[in-house]
Amino acid sequence: MSIEDKVRWNKKYEHQLLVPSHVLDVVKEFSAKVTGTKAVDIACGMGRHSRFLAQNGFEVDALDISDVAIESLKNVANITPIMVDFDEYKLKENAYDLVVCTYFLERKLFPQIQKALKKEGIFIFETFMHHEKNTKVPSNKSFLLNKGELEESFSEGFEILHHKEFMDESICGDISMKCSIVIKKTVS
């Protein structure tokens, strides 16, 4: 990430008066199945998932490059907001019962996420995918997941608990292919 990334995300969050409240269904459903209480929310933004997890008994490390987003989480109980640049930051190893990452795709984090999860830990991930019918997705195609990519990256020592690929249509009629996946670590 870069200074430009930080400026772009700060600009987006500066004008966001309300905290987004829509928690993804996959986060609601599978966070309830986690046995421990230590979580990390990668690229947390204004903290919709961090706040939800904290309200449901988790101690959350909320990570984002935007100091505007991190500042919005400073006084929220059970959340430790940490401003990070994922080009430099390393996730703590064997530290988390739950890793949440939604709509942020940084492939070099996959090995770190594998190491960050405790045994029986759960990784919840949802993002955009490559698809010829997409009309509204990130312009940088490297931010789009390839079919089977995550399953391949998490093939050894992990179990897929949930996998859904779906075409999502926005209220404006924009179409985007998305992938929702939940993976459990089965080895130490």
Coordinates of N, CA and C in Angstrom, one line a residue:
M1 N 0.9 -1.2 0.0 CA 0.0 0.0 0.0 C 0.9 1.2 0.0
S2 N 0.3 2.4 -0.2 CA 1.1 3.6 -0.3 C 0.4 4.8 0.3
I3 N 1.1 5.9 0.3 CA 0.5 7.1 0.8 C -0.7 7.4 0.0
E4 N -0.7 7.2 -1.3 CA -1.9 7.4 -2.2 C -3.1 6.6 -1.7
D5 N -2.8 5.3 -1.3 CA -3.9 4.5 -0.8 C -4.5 5.1 0.5
K6 N -3.6 5.5 1.4 CA -4.1 6.1 2.7 C -4.9 7.3 2.4
V7 N -4.4 8.2 1.5 CA -5.2 9.4 1.2 C -6.5 9.1 0.6
R8 N -6.6 8.1 -0.3 CA -7.8 7.7 -0.9 C -8.8 7.2 0.1
W9 N -8.4 6.3 1.0 CA -9.3 5.8 2.0 C -9.7 6.8 3.0
N10 N -8.8 7.7 3.4 CA -9.1 8.7 4.3 C -10.2 9.6 3.7
K11 N -10.1 10.0 2.5 CA -11.1 10.8 1.8 C -12.4 10.1 1.8
K12 N -12.4 8.8 1.5 CA -13.7 8.1 1.5 C -14.4 8.1 2.9
Y13 N -13.6 7.9 3.9 CA -14.2 7.8 5.3 C -14.4 9.1 5.9
E14 N -13.8 10.2 5.5 CA -14.0 11.5 6.1 C -15.4 12.0 6.0
H15 N -16.0 11.6 4.9 CA -17.4 12.1 4.6 C -18.5 11.1 5.0
Q16 N -18.1 10.0 5.7 CA -19.0 9.0 6.1 C -19.4 9.3 7.5
L17 N -20.6 10.0 7.7 CA -21.0 10.4 9.0 C -21.5 9.3 9.8
L18 N -22.1 8.3 9.2 CA -22.7 7.2 9.9 C -21.8 5.9 9.7
V19 N -21.7 5.1 10.8 CA -20.9 3.9 10.7 C -21.8 2.9 9.9
P20 N -21.3 2.2 8.9 CA -22.1 1.2 8.2 C -22.5 0.2 9.2
S21 N -23.8 -0.1 9.1 CA -24.3 -1.1 10.1 C -24.6 -2.5 9.5
H22 N -24.6 -2.6 8.2 CA -24.9 -3.9 7.6 C -23.8 -4.8 7.7
V23 N -24.0 -5.8 8.6 CA -23.0 -6.9 8.8 C -23.4 -8.0 7.8
L24 N -22.4 -8.5 7.1 CA -22.6 -9.6 6.2 C -23.2 -10.8 6.9
D25 N -24.1 -11.5 6.3 CA -24.7 -12.7 6.9 C -23.7 -13.7 7.2
V26 N -22.7 -13.9 6.4 CA -21.7 -14.9 6.6 C -20.9 -14.6 7.9
V27 N -20.7 -13.4 8.2 CA -20.0 -13.0 9.4 C -20.9 -13.3 10.6
K28 N -22.2 -12.9 10.5 CA -23.1 -13.2 11.6 C -23.2 -14.7 11.9
E29 N -23.4 -15.5 10.8 CA -23.6 -16.9 11.0 C -22.3 -17.6 11.6
F30 N -21.2 -17.4 10.9 CA -20.0 -18.2 11.3 C -19.2 -17.7 12.5
S31 N -19.4 -16.4 12.8 CA -18.7 -15.9 14.0 C -19.3 -16.5 15.3
A32 N -20.6 -16.8 15.2 CA -21.3 -17.5 16.3 C -20.8 -18.9 16.5
K33 N -20.1 -19.5 15.6 CA -19.6 -20.9 15.7 C -18.2 -20.9 16.2
V34 N -17.5 -19.8 16.4 CA -16.2 -19.7 16.8 C -16.1 -20.0 18.3
T35 N -15.1 -20.9 18.8 CA -15.1 -21.2 20.2 C -14.3 -20.2 21.0
G36 N -13.3 -19.5 20.5 CA -12.5 -18.6 21.2 C -13.1 -17.2 21.1
T37 N -12.3 -16.2 21.6 CA -12.8 -14.8 21.6 C -11.9 -13.8 21.0
K38 N -10.8 -14.2 20.4 CA -9.8 -13.3 19.9 C -10.0 -13.2 18.3
A39 N -10.2 -12.0 17.8 CA -10.5 -11.8 16.4 C -9.6 -10.7 15.8
V40 N -9.4 -10.8 14.5 CA -8.8 -9.7 13.8 C -9.7 -9.4 12.6
D41 N -9.9 -8.1 12.3 CA -10.7 -7.6 11.2 C -9.7 -6.9 10.3
I42 N -9.4 -7.5 9.2 CA -8.4 -7.0 8.2 C -9.0 -6.0 7.3
A43 N -8.4 -4.8 7.1 CA -9.0 -3.8 6.3 C -10.4 -3.4 6.8
C44 N -10.5 -3.1 8.1 CA -11.8 -3.0 8.8 C -12.6 -1.8 8.4
G45 N -12.0 -0.8 7.7 CA -12.8 0.4 7.4 C -13.3 1.0 8.6
M46 N -14.6 1.5 8.5 CA -15.2 2.1 9.7 C -15.7 1.1 10.8
G47 N -15.4 -0.1 10.6 CA -15.6 -1.1 11.6 C -16.9 -1.8 11.8
R48 N -17.7 -2.0 10.7 CA -19.0 -2.6 10.8 C -18.8 -4.0 11.4
H49 N -17.8 -4.8 11.0 CA -17.6 -6.1 11.5 C -16.9 -6.1 12.8
S50 N -16.0 -5.2 13.0 CA -15.3 -5.1 14.3 C -16.3 -4.8 15.4
R51 N -17.2 -3.8 15.2 CA -18.2 -3.4 16.2 C -19.1 -4.6 16.5
F52 N -19.6 -5.3 15.4 CA -20.5 -6.4 15.6 C -19.8 -7.5 16.5
L53 N -18.6 -7.8 16.1 CA -17.8 -8.9 16.9 C -17.6 -8.4 18.3
A54 N -17.2 -7.2 18.5 CA -17.0 -6.7 19.9 C -18.3 -6.8 20.7
Q55 N -19.4 -6.4 20.1 CA -20.7 -6.5 20.8 C -21.1 -7.9 21.1
N56 N -20.5 -8.9 20.5 CA -20.8 -10.3 20.7 C -19.7 -11.1 21.4
G57 N -18.9 -10.3 22.2 CA -18.0 -11.0 23.1 C -16.5 -11.2 22.6
F58 N -16.2 -10.7 21.4 CA -14.9 -10.9 20.9 C -14.0 -9.7 21.3
E59 N -12.7 -10.0 21.5 CA -11.7 -8.9 21.6 C -11.1 -8.8 20.2
V60 N -11.2 -7.6 19.6 CA -10.9 -7.5 18.2 C -9.8 -6.5 17.9
D61 N -8.8 -7.0 17.1 CA -7.8 -6.1 16.6 C -8.3 -5.7 15.2
A62 N -8.6 -4.4 15.1 CA -9.2 -3.8 13.9 C -8.0 -3.1 13.1
L63 N -7.7 -3.6 11.9 CA -6.6 -3.1 11.2 C -7.0 -2.4 9.9
D64 N -6.5 -1.2 9.7 CA -6.7 -0.5 8.5 C -5.7 0.6 8.2
I65 N -5.5 1.0 7.0 CA -4.5 2.0 6.6 C -5.0 3.4 6.9
S66 N -6.3 3.6 7.0 CA -6.9 4.9 7.1 C -6.9 5.3 8.6
D67 N -6.2 6.4 8.9 CA -6.2 6.9 10.3 C -7.6 7.5 10.6
V68 N -8.4 7.9 9.6 CA -9.8 8.4 9.8 C -10.6 7.2 10.4
A69 N -10.5 6.0 9.7 CA -11.2 4.8 10.1 C -10.8 4.4 11.5
I70 N -9.5 4.3 11.7 CA -8.9 3.9 13.0 C -9.4 4.8 14.1
E71 N -9.4 6.1 13.9 CA -9.8 7.1 14.9 C -11.2 6.8 15.3
S72 N -12.1 6.4 14.4 CA -13.5 6.2 14.6 C -13.7 5.0 15.6
L73 N -12.7 4.2 15.7 CA -12.8 3.0 16.6 C -12.1 3.1 17.9
K74 N -11.5 4.3 18.2 CA -10.6 4.4 19.3 C -11.2 4.2 20.7
N75 N -12.5 4.6 20.9 CA -13.1 4.4 22.2 C -14.2 3.4 22.2
V76 N -14.1 2.4 21.3 CA -15.1 1.4 21.3 C -14.6 0.2 22.1
A77 N -15.4 -0.2 23.1 CA -15.1 -1.3 24.0 C -14.7 -2.6 23.2
N78 N -13.7 -3.3 23.6 CA -13.2 -4.6 23.1 C -12.6 -4.5 21.7
I79 N -12.3 -3.3 21.3 CA -11.6 -3.1 20.0 C -10.3 -2.4 20.2
T80 N -9.3 -3.0 19.6 CA -7.9 -2.4 19.6 C -7.7 -1.9 18.1
P81 N -7.9 -0.7 17.8 CA -7.7 -0.2 16.4 C -6.2 0.0 16.2
I82 N -5.7 -0.5 15.0 CA -4.3 -0.4 14.7 C -4.2 0.1 13.2
M83 N -3.5 1.2 13.0 CA -3.3 1.7 11.7 C -2.1 0.9 11.1
V84 N -2.3 0.3 10.0 CA -1.3 -0.5 9.4 C -1.2 -0.3 7.9
D85 N 0.0 -0.6 7.4 CA 0.2 -0.7 5.9 C 0.5 -2.1 5.7
F86 N -0.3 -2.8 5.0 CA -0.2 -4.3 4.8 C 1.0 -4.6 3.9
D87 N 1.7 -3.7 3.4 CA 3.0 -4.0 2.7 C 4.1 -4.2 3.7
E88 N 3.9 -3.7 4.9 CA 4.9 -3.9 6.0 C 4.4 -4.6 7.2
Y89 N 3.2 -4.6 7.5 CA 2.6 -5.2 8.7 C 2.6 -6.7 8.6
K90 N 2.9 -7.4 9.7 CA 2.8 -8.8 9.8 C 1.8 -9.2 10.8
L91 N 0.8 -10.1 10.5 CA -0.1 -10.6 11.5 C 0.6 -11.4 12.5
K92 N 0.1 -11.3 13.8 CA 0.6 -12.1 14.9 C 0.3 -13.6 14.6
E93 N 1.3 -14.4 14.8 CA 1.1 -15.9 14.6 C 0.4 -16.5 15.7
N94 N -0.4 -17.5 15.4 CA -1.2 -18.3 16.3 C -1.9 -17.5 17.4
A95 N -2.5 -16.4 16.9 CA -3.1 -15.4 17.8 C -4.6 -15.3 17.7
Y96 N -5.2 -15.8 16.7 CA -6.6 -15.5 16.5 C -7.5 -16.7 16.3
D97 N -8.7 -16.7 16.9 CA -9.7 -17.7 16.8 C -10.6 -17.4 15.5
L98 N -10.5 -16.1 15.1 CA -11.3 -15.7 14.0 C -10.6 -14.6 13.2
V99 N -10.5 -14.8 11.9 CA -10.0 -13.7 11.0 C -11.1 -13.4 10.0
V100 N -11.4 -12.1 9.9 CA -12.4 -11.6 9.0 C -11.8 -10.7 8.0
C101 N -12.1 -10.9 6.8 CA -11.5 -10.0 5.7 C -12.6 -9.9 4.6
T102 N -13.2 -8.7 4.4 CA -14.2 -8.6 3.4 C -13.9 -7.4 2.5
Y103 N -13.9 -7.8 1.2 CA -13.7 -6.8 0.1 C -12.4 -6.1 0.2
F104 N -11.4 -6.9 0.6 CA -10.0 -6.5 0.5 C -9.2 -7.7 0.1
L105 N -8.6 -7.7 -1.0 CA -7.8 -8.9 -1.5 C -6.4 -8.5 -1.6
E106 N -5.6 -9.1 -0.7 CA -4.1 -8.9 -0.8 C -3.6 -10.3 -0.6
R107 N -3.2 -10.9 -1.8 CA -2.8 -12.4 -1.8 C -1.7 -12.7 -0.9
K108 N -0.7 -11.8 -0.7 CA 0.4 -12.1 0.1 C 0.0 -12.2 1.6
L109 N -1.2 -11.9 1.9 CA -1.6 -12.1 3.3 C -2.1 -13.5 3.6
F110 N -2.4 -14.3 2.5 CA -2.9 -15.6 2.7 C -2.0 -16.5 3.6
P111 N -0.7 -16.5 3.4 CA 0.2 -17.3 4.3 C 0.2 -16.7 5.7
Q112 N 0.1 -15.4 5.8 CA 0.1 -14.8 7.2 C -1.2 -15.2 7.9
I113 N -2.3 -15.2 7.2 CA -3.6 -15.6 7.8 C -3.6 -17.0 8.2
Q114 N -3.0 -17.9 7.4 CA -2.8 -19.3 7.8 C -2.1 -19.4 9.1
K115 N -1.0 -18.7 9.3 CA -0.2 -18.7 10.5 C -0.9 -18.0 11.7
A116 N -1.7 -17.0 11.4 CA -2.3 -16.2 12.4 C -3.4 -16.9 13.1
L117 N -4.1 -17.9 12.4 CA -5.2 -18.6 13.0 C -4.6 -19.7 14.0
K118 N -5.3 -19.8 15.1 CA -5.1 -20.8 16.0 C -5.7 -22.1 15.5
K119 N -5.3 -23.3 16.0 CA -6.0 -24.5 15.6 C -7.5 -24.4 15.9
E120 N -8.3 -24.8 14.9 CA -9.8 -24.7 15.0 C -10.3 -23.3 14.7
G121 N -9.3 -22.4 14.4 CA -9.7 -21.0 14.1 C -10.4 -20.9 12.7
I122 N -11.2 -19.9 12.6 CA -12.0 -19.7 11.4 C -11.7 -18.4 10.6
F123 N -11.6 -18.6 9.3 CA -11.3 -17.4 8.4 C -12.6 -17.2 7.6
I124 N -13.1 -16.0 7.7 CA -14.3 -15.6 6.9 C -13.9 -14.6 5.9
F125 N -14.2 -14.9 4.7 CA -13.7 -14.0 3.6 C -14.8 -13.8 2.5
E126 N -15.0 -12.6 2.1 CA -15.9 -12.3 1.0 C -15.3 -11.2 0.1
T127 N -15.4 -11.4 -1.2 CA -14.8 -10.4 -2.1 C -15.4 -10.6 -3.5
F128 N -15.0 -9.7 -4.4 CA -15.4 -9.7 -5.8 C -14.5 -10.8 -6.5
M129 N -15.1 -11.4 -7.6 CA -14.5 -12.4 -8.4 C -14.4 -11.9 -9.9
H130 N -13.5 -12.5 -10.6 CA -13.5 -12.3 -12.1 C -14.8 -13.0 -12.6
H131 N -15.4 -12.3 -13.6 CA -16.5 -12.8 -14.3 C -16.8 -11.9 -15.5
E132 N -17.1 -12.5 -16.6 CA -17.3 -11.7 -17.8 C -18.6 -10.8 -17.8
K133 N -19.5 -11.1 -16.9 CA -20.7 -10.3 -16.8 C -20.6 -9.1 -15.7
N134 N -19.5 -9.0 -15.1 CA -19.3 -7.9 -14.1 C -19.5 -6.6 -14.7
T135 N -20.3 -5.7 -14.1 CA -20.4 -4.3 -14.5 C -19.9 -3.4 -13.5
K136 N -19.7 -3.8 -12.2 CA -19.3 -2.9 -11.1 C -18.4 -3.7 -10.2
V137 N -17.1 -3.6 -10.4 CA -16.1 -4.3 -9.6 C -14.9 -3.3 -9.5
P138 N -13.9 -3.6 -8.7 CA -12.7 -2.7 -8.7 C -12.0 -2.7 -10.1
S139 N -11.6 -1.5 -10.5 CA -11.0 -1.4 -11.8 C -9.6 -2.1 -11.9
N140 N -8.9 -2.3 -10.8 CA -7.7 -3.0 -10.8 C -8.1 -4.5 -10.8
K141 N -7.9 -5.2 -11.9 CA -8.3 -6.6 -11.9 C -7.5 -7.5 -11.0
S142 N -6.4 -7.1 -10.5 CA -5.7 -7.9 -9.5 C -6.4 -7.9 -8.1
F143 N -7.4 -7.1 -8.0 CA -8.3 -7.1 -6.8 C -9.5 -8.0 -6.9
L144 N -9.5 -8.8 -8.0 CA -10.6 -9.8 -8.2 C -10.0 -11.2 -8.0
L145 N -10.8 -12.0 -7.2 CA -10.4 -13.4 -6.9 C -10.7 -14.2 -8.1
N146 N -9.8 -15.2 -8.4 CA -10.0 -16.1 -9.4 C -10.7 -17.4 -8.9
K147 N -11.5 -18.0 -9.7 CA -12.2 -19.2 -9.3 C -11.2 -20.2 -8.8
G148 N -11.5 -20.8 -7.6 CA -10.7 -21.8 -7.0 C -9.4 -21.3 -6.4
E149 N -9.1 -20.1 -6.4 CA -7.8 -19.5 -5.9 C -7.7 -19.7 -4.4
L150 N -8.7 -19.3 -3.7 CA -8.6 -19.4 -2.2 C -8.6 -20.8 -1.7
E151 N -9.4 -21.7 -2.4 CA -9.5 -23.1 -2.0 C -8.1 -23.7 -2.2
E152 N -7.4 -23.3 -3.2 CA -6.1 -23.9 -3.5 C -5.1 -23.3 -2.5
S153 N -5.2 -22.1 -2.1 CA -4.2 -21.5 -1.2 C -4.4 -22.1 0.2
F154 N -5.6 -22.5 0.6 CA -5.9 -23.0 1.9 C -6.2 -24.5 1.8
S155 N -5.5 -25.3 1.0 CA -5.9 -26.7 0.8 C -5.3 -27.6 1.8
E156 N -4.1 -27.4 2.3 CA -3.5 -28.3 3.3 C -3.7 -27.8 4.7
G157 N -4.3 -28.6 5.6 CA -4.5 -28.2 7.0 C -5.7 -27.3 7.2
F158 N -6.6 -27.2 6.2 CA -7.8 -26.4 6.4 C -9.0 -27.1 5.8
E159 N -10.1 -26.8 6.3 CA -11.4 -27.4 5.9 C -12.3 -26.3 5.5
I160 N -12.9 -26.4 4.3 CA -13.9 -25.5 3.9 C -15.3 -25.8 4.5
L161 N -15.8 -24.8 5.3 CA -17.1 -25.0 6.0 C -18.2 -24.4 5.1
H162 N -17.9 -23.4 4.3 CA -18.9 -22.7 3.5 C -18.2 -22.2 2.3
H163 N -18.9 -22.3 1.1 CA -18.4 -21.7 -0.1 C -19.5 -21.4 -1.0
K164 N -19.6 -20.1 -1.4 CA -20.7 -19.7 -2.2 C -20.2 -18.7 -3.2
E165 N -20.5 -18.9 -4.5 CA -20.2 -17.9 -5.5 C -21.6 -17.4 -6.0
F166 N -21.7 -16.1 -6.1 CA -23.0 -15.6 -6.4 C -22.9 -14.3 -7.2
M167 N -23.9 -14.1 -8.0 CA -24.0 -12.8 -8.8 C -24.9 -11.9 -8.0
D168 N -24.3 -10.7 -7.7 CA -25.0 -9.7 -6.9 C -25.4 -8.5 -7.7
E169 N -26.7 -8.1 -7.6 CA -27.1 -7.0 -8.4 C -27.5 -5.9 -7.4
S170 N -26.9 -4.7 -7.6 CA -27.1 -3.5 -6.7 C -28.4 -2.9 -7.1
I171 N -28.8 -2.0 -6.2 CA -30.1 -1.2 -6.4 C -30.0 -0.4 -7.7
C172 N -28.8 -0.1 -8.2 CA -28.6 0.7 -9.4 C -28.6 -0.2 -10.6
G173 N -28.6 -1.5 -10.4 CA -28.6 -2.5 -11.6 C -27.2 -3.0 -11.9
D174 N -26.2 -2.5 -11.2 CA -24.8 -3.0 -11.4 C -24.7 -4.5 -11.0
I175 N -23.9 -5.2 -11.7 CA -23.8 -6.7 -11.5 C -22.3 -7.0 -11.1
S176 N -22.2 -7.8 -10.1 CA -20.8 -8.3 -9.8 C -20.8 -9.7 -9.2
M177 N -19.9 -10.5 -9.6 CA -19.7 -11.8 -9.1 C -19.0 -11.7 -7.8
K178 N -19.4 -12.4 -6.8 CA -18.8 -12.4 -5.5 C -18.6 -13.8 -5.0
C179 N -17.6 -13.9 -4.1 CA -17.3 -15.2 -3.4 C -17.4 -15.0 -1.9
S180 N -18.1 -15.9 -1.3 CA -18.1 -15.9 0.2 C -17.6 -17.3 0.6
I181 N -16.6 -17.3 1.5 CA -16.0 -18.6 1.9 C -15.6 -18.5 3.3
V182 N -15.8 -19.7 4.0 CA -15.4 -19.8 5.4 C -14.5 -21.0 5.5
I183 N -13.3 -20.9 6.1 CA -12.3 -21.9 6.2 C -11.9 -22.1 7.6
K184 N -11.8 -23.4 8.0 CA -11.4 -23.7 9.4 C -10.0 -24.3 9.4
K185 N -9.1 -23.9 10.3 CA -7.8 -24.5 10.4 C -7.9 -25.8 11.2
T186 N -7.3 -26.8 10.6 CA -7.5 -28.1 11.3 C -6.2 -28.6 11.9
V187 N -5.1 -27.9 11.7 CA -3.8 -28.3 12.2 C -3.2 -27.2 13.1
S188 N -2.2 -27.6 13.9 CA -1.6 -26.6 14.8 C -0.6 -25.8 14.0

